[in-house]
Amino acid sequence: MSDLFAASMAGQHTHLAAQAGVLHGFALPFAEALLAGIDAALAAAPLRHLVTPGGHVMQVAMSNCGGFGWVSDRRGYRYDRLDPQTGQPWLAFPEGFLQLAGKAAAAAGFAGYVPDACLINRYAPGTRLSLHQDRDEDDRVAPIVSVSLGLPATFLFGGLARGDKPVRVPLLHGDVVVWGGVDRMRFHGVLPVMPGRHPQLGAQRINLTFRKVR
Ligand code: MD3
Ligand code: FE
């Protein structure tokens, strides 16, 4: 499966809702630039397991690049211009990041998208992300652009209420999901990543989420 299948899907779109969809394989032409940029971003700001306000350690390892980074500790969730671990700004968007986010947003109907934050999520096999809304951004209408790299995952695409039954969406290396407007505040999550090895990334899934925070 995976890469050959992803290539055969490239150029196809899956409609999820009025203002949400999957652009299959859209990031494949950018993959080399993205992996180099991720290495640079993680050299400046290493992946870490953040603590939630409730005192739980998150399964997903996280870092950021761009003007703002999403962080969590016992005091709460927030966006910060500085990495609290180093006191330094996050690495500015590496080559290709803004271009990919802008092109993907435009392909999904959101022209002129300029994000100011990119959260880098790393899933080892077995790691999951429980159902949540992204609600720490001031702008709750601008799209979020999500790029899947490495091992496949099953994404849970829910509704505007926590209790709405989510739809399962398979995501492969190179897939881009864009959601904004009326679908921006949907609940979503990721099922535990299955064991495996990806040719470029090995035993992990990396997800980039571009956001407009301010
Ligand atoms: C939300 N990340 O970082 S992004 C997050 O794969 C996060 O790492 C997940 O949720 C990840 O906050 C999922 C992909 C995504 C795709 C479609 C959505 C999130 C969505 C549709 C509606 C709401
Ligand atoms: Fe999210």
CSV table of C-alpha atoms and ligand atoms in Angstrom, one decimal:
chain,number,residue,atom,x,y,z
A,1,MET,CA,0.0,0.0,0.0
A,2,SER,CA,1.0,3.5,1.0
A,3,ASP,CA,3.4,5.3,-1.4
A,4,LEU,CA,2.3,3.6,-4.7
A,5,PHE,CA,-1.3,3.9,-3.7
A,6,ALA,CA,-0.7,7.5,-2.6
A,7,ALA,CA,0.9,8.3,-6.0
A,8,SER,CA,-2.1,6.7,-7.8
A,9,MET,CA,-4.5,9.0,-5.7
A,10,ALA,CA,-2.4,12.1,-6.4
A,11,GLY,CA,-4.6,14.8,-7.9
A,12,GLN,CA,-7.8,13.3,-6.4
A,13,HIS,CA,-9.8,15.1,-3.8
A,14,THR,CA,-12.1,13.6,-1.2
A,15,HIS,CA,-14.9,15.9,-0.1
A,16,LEU,CA,-15.5,15.6,3.7
A,17,ALA,CA,-17.9,18.5,4.3
A,18,ALA,CA,-18.9,21.9,2.9
A,19,GLN,CA,-15.5,23.5,3.7
A,20,ALA,CA,-13.3,20.5,4.4
A,21,GLY,CA,-11.6,18.0,2.1
A,22,VAL,CA,-8.5,15.7,1.5
A,23,LEU,CA,-6.1,16.6,-1.3
A,24,HIS,CA,-4.6,13.2,-1.9
A,25,GLY,CA,-0.8,13.2,-2.6
A,26,PHE,CA,-0.8,17.0,-2.8
A,27,ALA,CA,2.4,17.3,-0.6
A,28,LEU,CA,4.4,14.6,-2.5
A,29,PRO,CA,6.2,17.2,-4.7
A,30,PHE,CA,7.2,19.1,-1.6
A,31,ALA,CA,8.2,16.0,0.5
A,32,GLU,CA,11.9,16.5,0.3
A,33,ALA,CA,11.8,20.2,1.2
A,34,LEU,CA,9.4,19.4,4.0
A,35,LEU,CA,11.6,16.7,5.5
A,36,ALA,CA,14.7,19.0,5.3
A,37,GLY,CA,12.6,21.8,6.9
A,38,ILE,CA,11.4,19.5,9.7
A,39,ASP,CA,15.0,18.4,10.5
A,40,ALA,CA,16.0,22.1,10.8
A,41,ALA,CA,13.0,23.0,12.9
A,42,LEU,CA,13.6,20.1,15.2
A,43,ALA,CA,17.3,20.8,15.5
A,44,ALA,CA,16.3,24.3,16.9
A,45,ALA,CA,13.3,23.1,18.9
A,46,PRO,CA,13.4,19.4,19.8
A,47,LEU,CA,10.3,17.2,19.9
A,48,ARG,CA,8.9,17.0,23.5
A,49,HIS,CA,5.9,15.4,25.3
A,50,LEU,CA,3.9,18.4,26.6
A,51,VAL,CA,2.0,18.2,29.9
A,52,THR,CA,-1.7,19.1,29.8
A,53,PRO,CA,-3.3,21.5,32.3
A,54,GLY,CA,-4.7,18.3,33.9
A,55,GLY,CA,-1.3,16.9,34.5
A,56,HIS,CA,-1.3,14.2,31.7
A,57,VAL,CA,1.7,13.7,29.5
A,58,MET,CA,0.7,13.9,25.8
A,59,GLN,CA,1.4,10.7,23.7
A,60,VAL,CA,2.1,12.8,20.6
A,61,ALA,CA,5.6,14.5,20.7
A,62,MET,CA,5.4,18.1,19.5
A,63,SER,CA,7.4,21.1,18.3
A,64,ASN,CA,6.7,24.1,16.1
A,65,CYS,CA,8.0,26.4,13.5
A,66,GLY,CA,6.8,29.8,12.3
A,67,GLY,CA,6.0,33.0,14.2
A,68,PHE,CA,4.0,31.2,16.9
A,69,GLY,CA,4.1,27.8,18.5
A,70,TRP,CA,1.4,25.9,20.4
A,71,VAL,CA,2.4,24.9,23.9
A,72,SER,CA,0.8,23.3,26.9
A,73,ASP,CA,1.8,23.1,30.6
A,74,ARG,CA,0.0,23.0,34.0
A,75,ARG,CA,-1.0,26.7,33.4
A,76,GLY,CA,-2.9,25.9,30.2
A,77,TYR,CA,-2.8,25.8,26.4
A,78,ARG,CA,-1.5,28.8,24.5
A,79,TYR,CA,0.5,30.1,21.5
A,80,ASP,CA,3.9,31.6,22.3
A,81,ARG,CA,6.4,33.4,20.1
A,82,LEU,CA,9.2,31.7,22.1
A,83,ASP,CA,10.0,28.1,22.8
A,84,PRO,CA,9.6,27.8,26.6
A,85,GLN,CA,12.2,25.1,26.6
A,86,THR,CA,15.0,27.2,25.1
A,87,GLY,CA,13.7,30.8,25.5
A,88,GLN,CA,14.4,31.3,21.7
A,89,PRO,CA,11.9,32.0,18.9
A,90,TRP,CA,10.8,29.0,16.9
A,91,LEU,CA,12.5,28.5,13.5
A,92,ALA,CA,11.0,30.7,10.8
A,93,PHE,CA,9.0,28.8,8.2
A,94,PRO,CA,11.6,26.8,6.2
A,95,GLU,CA,11.7,26.8,2.4
A,96,GLY,CA,8.5,25.4,0.8
A,97,PHE,CA,6.3,25.5,3.9
A,98,LEU,CA,4.3,28.6,3.1
A,99,GLN,CA,4.2,27.8,-0.6
A,100,LEU,CA,2.6,24.4,0.1
A,101,ALA,CA,0.2,25.7,2.7
A,102,GLY,CA,-0.9,28.5,0.4
A,103,LYS,CA,-1.3,26.3,-2.7
A,104,ALA,CA,-3.2,23.6,-0.7
A,105,ALA,CA,-5.6,26.2,0.8
A,106,ALA,CA,-6.2,27.8,-2.6
A,107,ALA,CA,-6.9,24.3,-4.2
A,108,ALA,CA,-9.5,23.8,-1.5
A,109,GLY,CA,-11.1,27.2,-2.1
A,110,PHE,CA,-9.3,29.4,0.4
A,111,ALA,CA,-7.4,32.0,-1.6
A,112,GLY,CA,-4.7,34.2,0.1
A,113,TYR,CA,-4.0,31.9,3.0
A,114,VAL,CA,-1.0,33.1,5.1
A,115,PRO,CA,-0.6,31.0,8.3
A,116,ASP,CA,1.6,32.2,11.1
A,117,ALA,CA,2.2,28.9,13.0
A,118,CYS,CA,3.0,25.3,12.2
A,119,LEU,CA,2.6,22.6,14.8
A,120,ILE,CA,4.8,19.5,14.2
A,121,ASN,CA,3.3,16.3,15.6
A,122,ARG,CA,5.2,13.1,15.8
A,123,TYR,CA,3.4,9.8,16.3
A,124,ALA,CA,5.3,6.6,17.2
A,125,PRO,CA,3.4,3.3,16.5
A,126,GLY,CA,0.5,3.0,19.1
A,127,THR,CA,0.2,6.7,19.6
A,128,ARG,CA,-3.2,8.3,19.3
A,129,LEU,CA,-4.8,11.8,19.6
A,130,SER,CA,-8.1,11.9,21.4
A,131,LEU,CA,-11.1,13.8,20.0
A,132,HIS,CA,-10.7,17.6,20.5
A,133,GLN,CA,-11.4,21.0,18.9
A,134,ASP,CA,-8.6,23.4,17.9
A,135,ARG,CA,-9.8,26.5,19.9
A,136,ASP,CA,-6.6,28.3,21.0
A,137,GLU,CA,-6.4,30.4,17.8
A,138,ASP,CA,-7.9,33.9,17.6
A,139,ASP,CA,-9.0,33.3,14.1
A,140,ARG,CA,-11.6,30.5,14.1
A,141,VAL,CA,-12.7,30.7,10.5
A,142,ALA,CA,-9.3,30.7,8.6
A,143,PRO,CA,-8.4,27.2,7.4
A,144,ILE,CA,-6.1,24.8,9.1
A,145,VAL,CA,-3.9,22.9,6.6
A,146,SER,CA,-2.7,19.5,7.7
A,147,VAL,CA,0.1,17.5,6.0
A,148,SER,CA,0.6,13.8,6.7
A,149,LEU,CA,4.0,12.3,6.3
A,150,GLY,CA,5.3,8.8,7.1
A,151,LEU,CA,3.2,5.9,8.4
A,152,PRO,CA,-0.5,5.9,7.5
A,153,ALA,CA,-3.2,6.9,10.0
A,154,THR,CA,-6.9,6.9,10.5
A,155,PHE,CA,-8.2,10.4,11.1
A,156,LEU,CA,-11.5,10.9,13.0
A,157,PHE,CA,-13.6,13.6,11.5
A,158,GLY,CA,-16.4,14.6,13.9
A,159,GLY,CA,-19.1,17.2,14.1
A,160,LEU,CA,-19.5,20.5,16.0
A,161,ALA,CA,-20.6,18.6,19.2
A,162,ARG,CA,-18.4,16.2,21.0
A,163,GLY,CA,-21.0,13.5,20.8
A,164,ASP,CA,-21.4,13.6,17.0
A,165,LYS,CA,-20.3,10.2,15.6
A,166,PRO,CA,-17.0,10.8,13.7
A,167,VAL,CA,-16.3,9.5,10.2
A,168,ARG,CA,-13.0,7.6,9.7
A,169,VAL,CA,-10.7,9.0,7.1
A,170,PRO,CA,-7.5,7.2,6.0
A,171,LEU,CA,-4.5,9.5,5.6
A,172,LEU,CA,-1.3,8.5,3.8
A,173,HIS,CA,2.1,10.0,3.3
A,174,GLY,CA,1.7,13.2,1.2
A,175,ASP,CA,-2.0,13.7,1.9
A,176,VAL,CA,-3.2,17.2,2.8
A,177,VAL,CA,-6.4,18.0,4.7
A,178,VAL,CA,-7.8,21.5,4.6
A,179,TRP,CA,-10.7,22.6,6.7
A,180,GLY,CA,-12.0,26.1,7.4
A,181,GLY,CA,-15.1,28.3,7.5
A,182,VAL,CA,-18.1,26.5,8.9
A,183,ASP,CA,-16.1,23.3,9.4
A,184,ARG,CA,-13.2,24.9,11.3
A,185,MET,CA,-14.5,24.0,14.8
A,186,ARG,CA,-15.3,20.3,14.2
A,187,PHE,CA,-14.1,17.7,16.7
A,188,HIS,CA,-11.3,15.5,15.4
A,189,GLY,CA,-8.7,13.0,16.4
A,190,VAL,CA,-6.3,10.2,15.3
A,191,LEU,CA,-6.7,6.5,16.0
A,192,PRO,CA,-3.6,4.7,17.3
A,193,VAL,CA,-0.9,4.5,14.5
A,194,MET,CA,-0.3,0.9,13.4
A,195,PRO,CA,3.2,-0.5,13.6
A,196,GLY,CA,5.2,-0.3,10.4
A,197,ARG,CA,8.1,1.3,8.6
A,198,HIS,CA,7.9,4.1,6.0
A,199,PRO,CA,10.7,4.2,3.4
A,200,GLN,CA,11.7,7.8,4.2
A,201,LEU,CA,10.5,8.3,7.8
A,202,GLY,CA,10.9,4.9,9.4
A,203,ALA,CA,8.6,3.9,12.2
A,204,GLN,CA,6.8,7.2,12.7
A,205,ARG,CA,4.1,9.5,11.4
A,206,ILE,CA,4.7,13.2,11.3
A,207,ASN,CA,1.9,15.6,10.8
A,208,LEU,CA,2.3,19.4,10.1
A,209,THR,CA,-0.7,21.6,10.9
A,210,PHE,CA,-0.6,25.1,9.6
A,211,ARG,CA,-2.7,27.6,11.5
A,212,LYS,CA,-3.6,31.3,11.5
A,213,VAL,CA,-3.3,32.3,15.1
A,214,ARG,CA,-3.6,36.1,15.0
B,1,MD3,C1,-10.0,19.1,12.3
B,1,MD3,N1,-3.6,17.0,14.6
B,1,MD3,O1,-2.5,19.1,15.9
B,1,MD3,S1,-4.8,17.4,11.8
B,1,MD3,C2,-3.8,18.9,16.0
B,1,MD3,O2,-3.0,14.3,12.4
B,1,MD3,C3,-4.4,17.8,15.3
B,1,MD3,O3,-1.8,15.3,14.0
B,1,MD3,C4,-4.0,15.8,13.9
B,1,MD3,O4,-5.5,17.6,15.4
B,1,MD3,C5,-2.8,15.1,13.4
B,1,MD3,O5,-4.5,19.7,16.6
B,1,MD3,C6,-5.1,16.0,12.9
B,1,MD3,C7,-5.9,16.9,10.5
B,1,MD3,C8,-7.3,17.4,10.5
B,1,MD3,C9,-7.9,17.1,9.3
B,1,MD3,C10,-9.3,17.4,9.2
B,1,MD3,C11,-10.0,18.1,10.2
B,1,MD3,C12,-7.9,18.1,11.5
B,1,MD3,C13,-9.3,18.5,11.3
B,1,MD3,C14,-11.3,18.5,10.0
B,1,MD3,C15,-12.0,19.1,11.0
B,1,MD3,C16,-11.4,19.5,12.1
B,2,FE,FE,-6.5,19.3,16.2
